[in-house]
Coordinates of C-alpha atoms and ligand atoms in Angstrom, one line a residue:
M1 CA 50.2 -52.2 -65.1
C2 CA 50.0 -49.2 -63.1
G3 CA 49.9 -49.5 -59.4
I4 CA 48.4 -47.4 -56.6
V5 CA 49.2 -47.2 -52.8
G6 CA 47.9 -44.6 -50.4
Y7 CA 48.4 -44.3 -46.5
I8 CA 46.9 -42.3 -43.7
G9 CA 47.7 -43.0 -40.3
K10 CA 49.9 -42.5 -37.3
R11 CA 53.1 -43.8 -39.0
K12 CA 55.4 -42.1 -41.5
A13 CA 53.9 -42.6 -44.8
L14 CA 57.0 -42.7 -47.0
P15 CA 58.6 -46.2 -46.0
I16 CA 55.1 -47.9 -45.9
L17 CA 54.3 -46.3 -49.5
L18 CA 57.7 -47.5 -50.9
N19 CA 57.2 -51.0 -49.5
G20 CA 53.6 -50.9 -51.0
L21 CA 55.1 -50.0 -54.5
K22 CA 57.8 -52.7 -54.2
R23 CA 54.8 -55.4 -53.6
L24 CA 53.4 -54.0 -56.9
E25 CA 56.4 -54.1 -58.9
Y26 CA 55.5 -57.6 -60.4
R27 CA 52.5 -55.8 -62.1
G28 CA 54.9 -53.9 -64.6
Y29 CA 55.8 -50.3 -64.7
D30 CA 58.4 -47.8 -66.0
S31 CA 58.4 -44.9 -63.8
A32 CA 57.3 -44.3 -60.1
G33 CA 56.4 -41.4 -57.8
V34 CA 55.5 -40.5 -54.4
I35 CA 54.0 -37.5 -52.2
T36 CA 53.7 -37.4 -48.6
L37 CA 52.0 -34.5 -46.6
D38 CA 53.1 -33.1 -43.4
Q39 CA 50.6 -30.7 -42.0
K40 CA 50.9 -28.2 -44.7
N41 CA 54.2 -29.2 -46.7
F42 CA 54.4 -31.8 -49.5
F43 CA 57.4 -33.9 -50.0
I44 CA 57.4 -35.2 -53.5
E45 CA 59.7 -37.3 -55.7
K46 CA 59.4 -39.1 -59.0
E47 CA 61.9 -41.2 -61.1
V48 CA 61.9 -43.0 -64.2
G49 CA 62.8 -46.9 -64.2
K50 CA 62.6 -49.0 -61.1
I51 CA 61.4 -48.3 -57.4
K52 CA 65.1 -48.4 -56.2
N53 CA 65.9 -45.7 -58.4
L54 CA 63.4 -43.4 -56.8
E55 CA 64.7 -44.8 -53.3
E56 CA 68.3 -43.9 -54.2
K57 CA 67.2 -40.6 -55.4
I58 CA 65.5 -39.8 -52.1
N59 CA 68.4 -41.2 -50.1
K60 CA 70.8 -39.1 -52.0
E61 CA 68.9 -36.0 -51.7
F62 CA 67.4 -36.3 -48.1
G63 CA 69.3 -39.2 -46.4
E64 CA 67.2 -42.1 -45.1
V65 CA 63.5 -42.4 -46.3
D66 CA 62.3 -42.6 -42.7
R67 CA 63.6 -39.0 -42.0
I68 CA 60.9 -37.7 -44.0
D69 CA 57.8 -36.7 -42.1
G70 CA 54.2 -37.0 -43.3
N71 CA 51.5 -39.5 -42.1
V72 CA 49.5 -39.2 -45.3
G73 CA 50.6 -39.8 -48.7
I74 CA 50.1 -41.4 -52.0
A75 CA 52.3 -43.2 -54.4
H76 CA 52.2 -44.7 -58.1
T77 CA 54.0 -47.1 -60.4
R78 CA 53.1 -45.9 -64.1
W79 CA 53.1 -48.1 -67.1
A80 CA 53.2 -45.4 -70.0
T81 CA 50.2 -45.1 -72.2
H82 CA 49.8 -41.3 -72.8
G83 CA 53.4 -39.7 -73.1
E84 CA 56.7 -41.3 -72.7
S85 CA 58.0 -42.7 -69.7
S86 CA 59.6 -39.7 -67.8
V87 CA 59.9 -37.8 -64.6
K88 CA 57.4 -35.0 -65.9
N89 CA 54.8 -37.9 -66.8
A90 CA 55.2 -39.9 -63.7
H91 CA 52.3 -39.7 -61.1
P92 CA 51.5 -38.1 -58.6
H93 CA 50.2 -35.2 -60.9
K94 CA 49.0 -31.7 -59.7
D95 CA 46.8 -28.7 -60.4
C96 CA 48.3 -25.2 -61.1
S97 CA 48.1 -24.2 -57.3
G98 CA 50.1 -27.5 -56.3
K99 CA 47.5 -27.8 -53.8
F100 CA 45.8 -31.0 -55.0
W101 CA 47.8 -34.1 -56.1
L102 CA 46.6 -37.3 -57.2
V103 CA 47.5 -40.7 -58.8
H104 CA 45.5 -42.4 -61.4
N105 CA 45.1 -45.8 -63.0
G106 CA 43.0 -46.2 -66.1
I107 CA 42.4 -44.0 -69.1
I108 CA 40.6 -40.6 -69.4
E109 CA 39.2 -40.9 -72.9
N110 CA 37.8 -37.4 -73.4
Y111 CA 41.0 -35.8 -71.9
N112 CA 41.9 -33.8 -75.1
E113 CA 38.4 -32.2 -74.9
L114 CA 38.6 -31.4 -71.1
K115 CA 42.5 -30.2 -71.6
S116 CA 41.1 -27.5 -74.2
F117 CA 38.3 -26.6 -71.9
L118 CA 40.6 -26.2 -68.9
E119 CA 43.3 -24.5 -70.9
K120 CA 40.7 -21.8 -72.0
R121 CA 40.1 -21.2 -68.3
G122 CA 43.7 -20.6 -67.8
H123 CA 45.0 -23.8 -66.4
K124 CA 48.6 -24.7 -67.4
F125 CA 49.6 -28.2 -68.1
I126 CA 53.0 -29.5 -67.5
S127 CA 52.9 -33.3 -68.7
D128 CA 51.7 -35.3 -71.7
T129 CA 49.4 -37.4 -69.5
D130 CA 45.6 -37.8 -69.6
T131 CA 45.6 -37.9 -65.7
E132 CA 46.8 -34.6 -65.2
V133 CA 43.2 -33.2 -66.4
L134 CA 41.9 -34.6 -63.2
A135 CA 44.0 -32.5 -60.9
H136 CA 43.0 -29.4 -62.7
L137 CA 39.2 -30.4 -62.8
V138 CA 39.4 -31.1 -59.1
E139 CA 41.0 -27.5 -58.6
E140 CA 38.3 -26.0 -61.0
N141 CA 35.5 -27.5 -58.7
Y142 CA 36.8 -27.0 -55.4
Q143 CA 34.7 -25.1 -53.0
G144 CA 35.7 -26.2 -49.5
N145 CA 34.9 -29.7 -49.8
L146 CA 37.5 -32.3 -51.4
L147 CA 35.1 -35.0 -51.7
K148 CA 32.6 -33.0 -53.7
A149 CA 35.1 -31.3 -55.8
L150 CA 36.2 -34.9 -57.0
E151 CA 32.7 -35.9 -57.3
T152 CA 31.6 -33.1 -59.6
A153 CA 34.8 -33.2 -61.5
L154 CA 34.3 -37.1 -62.4
K155 CA 30.7 -36.1 -63.7
K156 CA 32.8 -34.6 -66.8
V157 CA 35.0 -37.6 -67.3
E158 CA 34.5 -40.4 -69.8
G159 CA 37.0 -43.5 -69.3
T160 CA 38.2 -45.5 -66.6
Y161 CA 39.8 -44.7 -63.3
G162 CA 41.0 -45.7 -59.9
I163 CA 42.1 -42.3 -58.4
V164 CA 43.5 -41.3 -54.9
L165 CA 43.6 -37.7 -54.2
V166 CA 45.3 -35.6 -51.5
S167 CA 45.1 -31.9 -50.9
K168 CA 46.8 -29.3 -48.6
N169 CA 43.5 -27.9 -48.1
E170 CA 42.3 -30.8 -46.2
P171 CA 45.4 -32.7 -45.0
D172 CA 43.7 -35.2 -42.8
K173 CA 42.0 -37.3 -45.5
L174 CA 42.2 -39.2 -48.7
I175 CA 39.6 -39.2 -51.4
V176 CA 39.5 -42.2 -53.5
A177 CA 37.2 -43.1 -56.5
R178 CA 36.5 -46.1 -58.7
K179 CA 35.4 -46.8 -62.1
G180 CA 36.7 -49.6 -64.2
S181 CA 40.2 -49.9 -62.2
P182 CA 40.3 -51.9 -59.1
L183 CA 41.1 -50.2 -55.7
L184 CA 40.6 -51.6 -52.2
I185 CA 41.0 -50.1 -48.8
G186 CA 42.9 -52.0 -46.1
V187 CA 41.8 -51.4 -42.5
G188 CA 44.5 -51.4 -40.1
K189 CA 44.6 -50.1 -36.3
D190 CA 44.6 -46.4 -36.5
E191 CA 45.7 -46.6 -40.1
I192 CA 44.3 -47.1 -43.6
I193 CA 46.2 -48.2 -46.7
V194 CA 44.5 -47.9 -49.9
A195 CA 45.9 -50.0 -53.0
S196 CA 45.1 -51.3 -56.4
D197 CA 46.0 -54.7 -55.3
V198 CA 45.8 -56.8 -52.3
S199 CA 49.8 -57.5 -52.1
A200 CA 50.4 -53.9 -51.3
I201 CA 48.5 -54.1 -48.1
I202 CA 48.9 -57.7 -46.7
S203 CA 52.0 -57.0 -44.6
Y204 CA 49.8 -54.3 -42.6
T205 CA 46.5 -55.8 -42.4
D206 CA 44.3 -58.9 -43.5
K207 CA 41.0 -56.7 -43.4
V208 CA 39.7 -55.4 -46.6
V209 CA 36.9 -53.5 -48.1
Y210 CA 36.6 -53.6 -52.1
L211 CA 35.3 -50.5 -54.0
N212 CA 32.8 -51.0 -56.8
D213 CA 32.6 -49.0 -59.8
G214 CA 30.9 -45.8 -59.2
E215 CA 32.0 -45.5 -55.6
I216 CA 33.9 -42.6 -54.1
A217 CA 35.2 -42.6 -50.5
E218 CA 36.4 -40.3 -47.8
I219 CA 39.2 -41.9 -45.7
K220 CA 40.4 -40.7 -42.7
K221 CA 43.0 -42.5 -40.5
D222 CA 40.5 -44.2 -38.4
N223 CA 37.5 -44.2 -40.6
F224 CA 36.1 -44.3 -44.0
K225 CA 32.7 -43.4 -45.6
I226 CA 31.9 -44.7 -49.0
F227 CA 29.4 -43.3 -51.2
N228 CA 27.7 -44.2 -54.4
N229 CA 28.6 -41.6 -57.0
I230 CA 25.3 -41.9 -58.9
K231 CA 22.8 -42.2 -56.0
K232 CA 24.9 -40.2 -53.8
E233 CA 23.9 -42.5 -50.7
E234 CA 26.4 -43.7 -48.3
V235 CA 26.9 -47.5 -48.8
A236 CA 27.5 -50.0 -46.0
K237 CA 30.4 -52.3 -47.2
K238 CA 31.4 -55.6 -45.6
I239 CA 35.0 -55.9 -44.4
N240 CA 36.4 -59.0 -46.0
K241 CA 39.4 -61.1 -44.6
I242 CA 42.3 -61.7 -46.9
T243 CA 43.2 -65.5 -46.9
W244 CA 46.7 -64.8 -48.5
D245 CA 49.7 -65.2 -46.6
I246 CA 53.0 -62.7 -46.7
K247 CA 55.0 -65.7 -47.4
E248 CA 53.4 -66.2 -50.8
I249 CA 54.6 -63.0 -52.0
E250 CA 58.1 -63.6 -51.1
K251 CA 60.9 -65.6 -52.8
S252 CA 61.5 -67.8 -50.1
G253 CA 65.2 -68.9 -51.4
F254 CA 64.3 -69.4 -55.0
D255 CA 66.3 -67.0 -57.6
H256 CA 63.0 -66.0 -59.1
F257 CA 59.4 -65.9 -58.2
M258 CA 58.8 -67.9 -61.7
L259 CA 60.9 -70.8 -60.5
K260 CA 59.2 -70.7 -57.1
E261 CA 55.8 -70.7 -58.3
I262 CA 56.7 -73.6 -60.9
F263 CA 57.6 -75.6 -57.9
E264 CA 54.5 -74.9 -56.0
Q265 CA 52.6 -76.6 -58.5
K266 CA 51.9 -79.7 -56.6
E267 CA 50.3 -77.8 -53.9
V268 CA 48.4 -75.6 -56.3
F269 CA 46.9 -78.5 -57.9
L270 CA 45.9 -79.9 -54.4
N271 CA 44.4 -76.6 -53.7
A272 CA 42.2 -76.6 -57.0
I273 CA 40.8 -80.0 -56.3
K274 CA 40.7 -80.0 -52.3
G275 CA 37.1 -80.7 -51.1
R276 CA 35.8 -80.8 -54.7
L277 CA 35.9 -84.6 -55.5
L278 CA 33.0 -86.9 -54.7
F279 CA 34.5 -90.3 -55.4
S280 CA 31.1 -92.4 -54.7
E281 CA 29.1 -90.2 -57.0
G282 CA 31.9 -89.8 -59.3
K283 CA 31.2 -86.1 -59.3
A284 CA 32.9 -83.0 -58.7
K285 CA 31.5 -80.4 -56.1
L286 CA 31.6 -77.0 -57.3
G287 CA 29.7 -75.0 -54.7
G288 CA 30.0 -71.7 -56.7
L289 CA 28.1 -73.2 -59.7
D290 CA 25.4 -75.0 -57.5
L291 CA 24.0 -71.5 -56.8
V292 CA 22.8 -71.3 -60.5
A293 CA 22.4 -75.2 -60.9
D294 CA 19.3 -75.1 -62.8
K295 CA 20.8 -72.7 -65.3
I296 CA 23.9 -74.7 -65.8
R297 CA 21.8 -78.1 -66.5
K298 CA 20.4 -76.0 -69.5
I299 CA 23.6 -75.0 -70.9
K300 CA 23.7 -76.0 -74.6
R301 CA 26.6 -74.1 -75.8
L302 CA 29.5 -72.6 -73.8
I303 CA 31.6 -69.6 -75.2
I304 CA 35.0 -69.5 -73.1
I305 CA 36.8 -66.0 -73.2
G306 CA 40.2 -65.0 -71.7
C307 CA 43.5 -63.2 -72.8
G308 CA 47.1 -64.6 -72.9
S309 CA 47.6 -67.8 -70.9
A310 CA 44.0 -67.7 -69.7
Y311 CA 42.9 -68.2 -73.1
N312 CA 45.3 -71.0 -73.8
A313 CA 44.0 -72.6 -70.7
G314 CA 40.6 -72.1 -72.1
V315 CA 41.6 -74.2 -75.3
V316 CA 42.4 -77.1 -72.9
G317 CA 39.2 -76.7 -71.5
E318 CA 37.4 -76.8 -75.1
Y319 CA 38.7 -80.2 -75.5
L320 CA 38.0 -81.4 -72.1
I321 CA 34.3 -80.2 -71.9
E322 CA 33.7 -81.3 -75.5
N323 CA 34.9 -84.7 -75.1
L324 CA 33.9 -85.4 -71.5
A325 CA 30.7 -83.4 -71.2
G326 CA 29.5 -83.3 -74.7
I327 CA 28.8 -79.5 -74.6
P328 CA 29.9 -77.4 -77.7
V329 CA 32.5 -75.2 -76.8
E330 CA 33.9 -72.2 -78.5
L331 CA 36.9 -70.2 -77.6
E332 CA 37.0 -66.3 -78.1
Y333 CA 39.7 -63.6 -77.2
A334 CA 38.0 -61.2 -74.8
S335 CA 39.2 -58.4 -76.8
E336 CA 37.4 -59.5 -79.8
F337 CA 34.2 -60.9 -78.2
R338 CA 33.4 -57.6 -76.5
Y339 CA 33.3 -55.9 -80.0
R340 CA 31.7 -58.6 -82.1
N341 CA 28.1 -59.2 -82.6
S342 CA 28.2 -62.9 -81.2
V343 CA 25.1 -64.9 -81.8
L344 CA 24.0 -65.9 -78.3
E345 CA 20.9 -67.9 -78.4
D346 CA 19.1 -69.5 -75.5
G347 CA 21.3 -71.9 -73.7
V348 CA 24.5 -70.0 -74.4
A349 CA 26.6 -69.5 -71.4
I350 CA 30.1 -67.4 -71.1
L351 CA 32.9 -68.8 -68.9
A352 CA 35.5 -66.1 -68.3
I353 CA 39.0 -67.4 -67.3
S354 CA 41.1 -64.7 -65.6
Q355 CA 44.1 -65.1 -62.9
S356 CA 43.7 -61.5 -61.8
G357 CA 40.1 -60.9 -62.2
E358 CA 40.8 -57.5 -63.4
T359 CA 41.8 -57.7 -67.2
A360 CA 39.9 -54.9 -68.9
D361 CA 39.1 -56.9 -72.0
T362 CA 37.7 -60.0 -70.1
L363 CA 35.8 -57.6 -67.7
A364 CA 34.2 -55.7 -70.7
A365 CA 33.3 -59.0 -72.6
I366 CA 31.6 -60.2 -69.4
R367 CA 29.5 -57.0 -69.1
E368 CA 28.7 -57.2 -72.8
A369 CA 27.3 -60.7 -72.3
K370 CA 25.4 -59.7 -69.0
E371 CA 23.8 -57.0 -71.2
K372 CA 22.4 -59.6 -73.5
G373 CA 21.0 -61.5 -70.7
V374 CA 23.4 -64.5 -71.3
L375 CA 24.6 -66.7 -68.0
T376 CA 28.2 -65.6 -67.2
L377 CA 30.5 -68.0 -65.2
G378 CA 34.3 -67.2 -64.1
I379 CA 37.3 -69.2 -63.2
V380 CA 39.2 -66.6 -61.4
N381 CA 42.3 -66.9 -59.1
V382 CA 42.2 -63.5 -56.9
V383 CA 39.2 -63.5 -54.4
G384 CA 37.2 -60.3 -54.4
S385 CA 38.2 -59.1 -57.9
T386 CA 36.1 -57.4 -60.2
I387 CA 35.4 -60.4 -62.5
S388 CA 34.7 -62.9 -59.5
R389 CA 32.3 -60.3 -58.1
E390 CA 30.4 -59.4 -61.3
V391 CA 29.8 -63.0 -63.0
D392 CA 26.6 -64.8 -62.0
A393 CA 28.5 -67.7 -60.6
G394 CA 32.2 -69.2 -60.5
I395 CA 35.0 -71.0 -59.0
Y396 CA 38.1 -69.7 -57.4
N397 CA 41.4 -71.3 -58.3
H398 CA 42.9 -70.8 -54.7
A399 CA 46.3 -70.7 -56.3
G400 CA 47.4 -68.1 -53.9
P401 CA 49.4 -64.8 -55.4
E402 CA 51.1 -65.1 -58.7
I403 CA 53.8 -62.5 -58.7
S404 CA 55.9 -63.6 -61.8
V405 CA 54.2 -61.8 -64.8
A406 CA 54.4 -65.0 -66.8
S407 CA 51.7 -67.4 -65.4
T408 CA 52.8 -70.8 -64.5
K409 CA 51.1 -72.2 -61.5
V410 CA 47.7 -70.3 -62.2
F411 CA 47.7 -71.7 -65.8
M412 CA 48.0 -75.2 -64.1
S413 CA 45.2 -74.5 -61.7
Q414 CA 42.9 -73.3 -64.6
V415 CA 43.4 -76.4 -66.4
A416 CA 42.5 -78.4 -63.1
V417 CA 39.7 -76.4 -62.6
L418 CA 38.4 -77.1 -66.1
V419 CA 39.0 -80.8 -65.6
L420 CA 36.6 -80.4 -62.7
M421 CA 34.2 -78.4 -64.8
A422 CA 34.1 -81.1 -67.4
L423 CA 33.4 -83.5 -64.8
Y424 CA 30.8 -81.4 -63.2
L425 CA 28.9 -80.9 -66.5
G426 CA 29.6 -84.3 -67.9
R427 CA 27.9 -86.2 -64.9
Q428 CA 24.9 -84.0 -65.5
R429 CA 24.9 -85.1 -69.2
K430 CA 26.3 -88.1 -70.9
M431 CA 29.1 -89.2 -68.5
S432 CA 28.7 -92.7 -66.6
L433 CA 29.5 -93.1 -63.0
S434 CA 32.4 -95.4 -63.7
Q435 CA 34.0 -92.7 -66.1
G436 CA 33.5 -90.0 -63.4
R437 CA 35.3 -92.3 -60.7
E438 CA 38.1 -92.9 -63.2
I439 CA 38.7 -89.3 -63.6
I440 CA 38.8 -88.8 -59.8
D441 CA 41.1 -91.7 -59.5
E442 CA 43.7 -90.3 -61.7
L443 CA 43.3 -86.8 -60.5
Q444 CA 44.2 -88.2 -57.3
N445 CA 47.4 -89.8 -58.8
L446 CA 48.5 -86.6 -60.3
P447 CA 50.3 -84.9 -57.4
K448 CA 53.0 -87.4 -57.0
K449 CA 53.4 -87.4 -60.7
I450 CA 53.9 -83.7 -60.8
D451 CA 56.6 -84.2 -58.3
K452 CA 58.2 -86.6 -60.5
V453 CA 58.1 -84.1 -63.5
L454 CA 59.6 -81.5 -61.3
T455 CA 62.7 -83.7 -60.8
L456 CA 63.5 -83.3 -64.4
N457 CA 64.4 -79.6 -63.9
D458 CA 68.3 -80.2 -64.4
E459 CA 67.8 -82.4 -67.4
I460 CA 65.6 -79.4 -68.9
K461 CA 68.3 -77.0 -67.9
K462 CA 70.9 -79.0 -69.9
I463 CA 68.5 -78.9 -73.0
A464 CA 68.2 -75.2 -72.6
Q465 CA 71.9 -74.8 -72.5
K466 CA 72.0 -76.4 -76.0
Y467 CA 69.5 -74.4 -77.6
F468 CA 69.6 -70.9 -75.8
S469 CA 71.3 -69.1 -78.6
M470 CA 68.6 -70.2 -81.2
K471 CA 66.4 -67.3 -82.7
N472 CA 63.3 -69.2 -83.7
F473 CA 61.2 -72.1 -82.2
A474 CA 58.0 -73.9 -83.2
F475 CA 56.2 -75.8 -80.5
L476 CA 53.6 -78.5 -81.8
G477 CA 51.1 -80.6 -80.2
R478 CA 47.6 -82.4 -81.2
T479 CA 44.3 -82.5 -79.4
Y480 CA 44.6 -81.9 -75.7
N481 CA 48.3 -80.8 -76.3
E482 CA 47.7 -78.4 -79.1
P483 CA 46.9 -75.5 -76.5
L484 CA 50.1 -76.4 -74.9
A485 CA 51.9 -75.9 -77.9
F486 CA 50.5 -72.2 -77.9
E487 CA 51.4 -71.9 -74.2
G488 CA 55.1 -73.3 -74.3
A489 CA 55.6 -70.7 -77.4
L490 CA 54.0 -67.8 -75.4
K491 CA 56.2 -68.6 -72.3
L492 CA 59.3 -68.8 -74.4
K493 CA 58.5 -65.3 -76.2
E494 CA 57.5 -63.4 -73.1
L495 CA 60.4 -64.4 -71.1
S496 CA 63.2 -64.8 -73.7
Y497 CA 61.9 -62.4 -76.4
I498 CA 62.7 -65.4 -78.7
H499 CA 60.4 -65.7 -81.8
A500 CA 58.4 -68.6 -81.0
E501 CA 55.3 -69.9 -82.5
G502 CA 52.7 -72.7 -81.6
F503 CA 50.8 -74.8 -84.2
P504 CA 48.6 -77.8 -84.2
S505 CA 51.3 -80.6 -85.5
G506 CA 49.1 -81.2 -88.5
E507 CA 49.2 -77.8 -89.6
M508 CA 52.8 -77.4 -89.9
K509 CA 53.0 -78.6 -93.3
H510 CA 50.5 -76.1 -94.7
G511 CA 52.9 -73.2 -94.6
P512 CA 55.1 -72.9 -91.4
I513 CA 57.3 -75.7 -92.5
A514 CA 58.9 -73.6 -95.1
M515 CA 60.7 -72.0 -92.4
I516 CA 62.2 -75.0 -91.0
D517 CA 66.0 -75.4 -91.3
K518 CA 69.0 -76.6 -89.0
N519 CA 68.6 -73.4 -86.9
F520 CA 64.7 -73.7 -86.3
P521 CA 64.1 -76.2 -83.7
C522 CA 60.6 -77.6 -83.0
F523 CA 59.2 -78.7 -79.8
F524 CA 56.8 -81.5 -79.7
I525 CA 54.2 -82.4 -76.9
A526 CA 53.8 -85.9 -78.0
P527 CA 52.5 -88.4 -75.3
N528 CA 51.7 -92.0 -76.2
D529 CA 47.9 -91.3 -76.9
S530 CA 45.5 -91.5 -79.7
V531 CA 47.7 -89.3 -82.1
F532 CA 51.1 -90.4 -81.1
K533 CA 51.8 -92.1 -84.5
K534 CA 50.3 -88.9 -86.4
N535 CA 52.9 -86.8 -84.3
L536 CA 55.6 -89.1 -85.2
S537 CA 54.7 -88.6 -89.0
N538 CA 54.9 -84.8 -88.3
M539 CA 58.2 -85.2 -86.6
E540 CA 59.8 -87.2 -89.6
E541 CA 58.6 -84.2 -91.8
I542 CA 60.9 -81.9 -89.6
K543 CA 63.6 -84.1 -89.6
S544 CA 63.8 -84.6 -93.3
R545 CA 64.3 -80.7 -93.4
Q546 CA 67.1 -80.7 -90.8
G547 CA 65.3 -79.2 -88.2
K548 CA 66.1 -80.2 -84.5
I549 CA 63.5 -81.9 -82.5
I550 CA 62.9 -81.8 -78.7
A551 CA 60.1 -83.8 -77.6
I552 CA 57.9 -84.5 -74.5
S553 CA 56.5 -87.8 -74.3
N554 CA 55.6 -90.6 -71.6
K555 CA 56.8 -93.5 -73.6
K556 CA 60.3 -94.7 -74.5
D557 CA 59.5 -95.5 -78.1
K558 CA 62.3 -96.6 -80.7
K559 CA 60.9 -94.8 -83.5
L560 CA 60.6 -91.8 -81.6
E561 CA 64.0 -92.0 -80.1
K562 CA 65.5 -92.3 -83.7
I563 CA 64.0 -89.0 -84.7
I564 CA 64.3 -86.6 -81.8
D565 CA 67.4 -84.9 -80.8
D566 CA 66.2 -84.5 -77.1
L567 CA 63.6 -86.5 -75.3
I568 CA 61.9 -85.4 -71.9
I569 CA 60.0 -88.4 -70.5
I570 CA 57.1 -87.5 -68.1
P571 CA 54.9 -89.9 -66.2
K572 CA 51.9 -91.7 -68.1
T573 CA 48.4 -90.3 -67.2
K574 CA 45.0 -90.2 -69.1
E575 CA 45.2 -88.7 -72.4
Y576 CA 43.0 -85.8 -71.3
L577 CA 45.1 -85.0 -68.1
N578 CA 48.4 -84.9 -69.9
P579 CA 48.4 -81.1 -70.3
I580 CA 48.9 -80.9 -66.6
L581 CA 52.0 -83.0 -66.6
A582 CA 53.5 -81.8 -69.9
L583 CA 53.2 -78.1 -69.0
I584 CA 55.8 -78.2 -66.5
P585 CA 58.7 -78.9 -68.9
L586 CA 57.7 -76.3 -71.1
Q587 CA 57.7 -73.8 -68.3
L588 CA 61.0 -75.0 -67.1
F589 CA 62.5 -74.7 -70.5
A590 CA 61.2 -71.2 -70.9
Y591 CA 62.6 -70.4 -67.5
H592 CA 66.2 -71.6 -68.1
M593 CA 66.2 -70.1 -71.8
A594 CA 65.4 -66.7 -70.2
V595 CA 68.0 -67.1 -67.4
L596 CA 70.5 -68.1 -69.9
N597 CA 69.9 -65.4 -72.2
K598 CA 69.9 -62.9 -69.0
K599 CA 66.5 -61.5 -69.2
D600 CA 64.5 -60.1 -66.3
V601 CA 62.5 -63.2 -65.7
D602 CA 59.7 -62.3 -63.4
K603 CA 59.6 -59.0 -65.1
P604 CA 59.9 -59.3 -69.0
R605 CA 60.0 -55.9 -70.8
N606 CA 56.8 -54.3 -72.1
L607 CA 54.6 -56.8 -70.3
A608 CA 52.2 -56.3 -67.1
K609 CA 50.6 -58.9 -65.0
S610 CA 47.1 -57.5 -65.0
V611 CA 46.3 -55.4 -68.2
T612 CA 43.4 -53.2 -66.8
V613 CA 43.5 -50.9 -70.1
E614 CA 42.2 -51.9 -73.5
Ligands
LIG1 C1 48.6 -60.2 -69.4 C2 49.5 -61.1 -68.7 C3 49.4 -62.4 -69.0 C4 47.9 -62.9 -68.9 C5 47.1 -62.1 -69.3 C6 45.4 -62.3 -68.8 O1 48.7 -60.2 -70.8 O2 50.8 -60.7 -69.1 O3 50.2 -63.3 -68.5 O4 47.8 -64.3 -69.1 O5 47.2 -60.7 -69.0 O6 45.4 -62.1 -67.5 P1 44.3 -62.5 -66.5 O7 44.7 -61.8 -65.2 O8 43.1 -62.2 -67.0 O9 44.5 -64.2 -66.3

């Protein structure tokens, strides 16, 4: 989704801004724009499509990008919401005088009213965006103080925003403001880079200050002042250290980030469990949850919320926590939870799962739950993100940056953390010491098994070569693997745009089986577990309708081999840990299907990594 970069310092702004935009490419966008300010002259360029198109346009018109002067500037990648993807709608946007330019993430909900008001006052609009009203509002309110002008303008605005503003009138500063759309300030030596995402700044600095909602800041090349927009007081902020490494946001020899991230999963799994297993006590140590330990002991019901893959990981969590900890668990799409009047009796806790920690629906659901006085917990990957800061307590994934839009390693990590959480909650309740130790024991065996599954890459590629022209797929599983069926289908459709649906295996015969014929393959996740035989019966039902079957199992079973067309054998593990291993072939299959279908693997069409609007 939209990305923001702003620069002020000693160096030429343009190359830094373009580099920052490239780091944000993974978030998804359809046009890009940049403006730099050299004393009193602006350099502006916008283009539809990829950042390289923008760069080519600049090179064609002006030669090399570093020939453009200006030590101040702002840049933006736009994911169209109001108005089509076009040069006129690309950010930055300006006022009538052309003195005030800004970039904006989020949505201005009352932009129609504001536009009519401004048009009556003589302002002329040139784009179809909601953002443009902000630039005119700044012009309308400017009385010699840029910070004040934005502050006053924002009083009239309803909606969400992350804004960076520059002006010819005060060329030595950037003004930034945040409400509901992330913004951070990267503090370098004699330079400051603001961005909507850490990846845009880590090449330049590891020092970062996170803005909170309702904060507005004036940024100069060597200092910044942050004010609370409501109380109008200056706020002192902590400078945080970014722990991510620049290598983590580079492809390191892999063809795609997605493949790299799939192959990072052993490390990611180890990072999720590192320092969190106490074998002698058969427990998990989750420092974040200890902060609200008393409340956690009193949880009687848990509602897990998330979107997309995070939701699917939550469903694995539902099985894990109900079975291992005996706590009733429900899953809710965050976008539904926020608008329904859920019954939240005493003892209910909400657990939000989010890779980015910025998903608008998940954040709004958390705020709704907090409003109702419910304990809120989070499993979040991005350190310092809004959800991680707003929940009462939480657990970080420590999976490192995930660049590919389709989630792989973070899904794995979310499941790993949910196992730890089930262990933590279980040991406070019905789980025995020996069962706790048994879980820990097997968790420690998993890294080498993950490695083994990754060696199946070539085999899975061959299977994809057989099926890549198929137009429909069903993914099926039972119990712990039912959510994997949803995740397998989601991966295939988001990457290859092939129609794919996930079902609980037993549900197939209640309708979906009507679709099955020789051109509608079914992908079963069927380990040798308590429901293996049930899965076999469901496969027979597909076979009798000429449906092709690909299966992931951990048993070379004669009956199974007779029914299936293709078999992927993964190592054995405990029934409840199988999703961690079975997940990998599903990811690899989706990856190869996308490559074979010549799709943009890391940046599928229409998708955004982090959806910060409703
Ligand atoms: C978007 C992404 C999905 C992701 C979902 C939730 O839809 O395309 O891949 O699963 O958001 O994101 P979150 O950052 O909250 O996990």
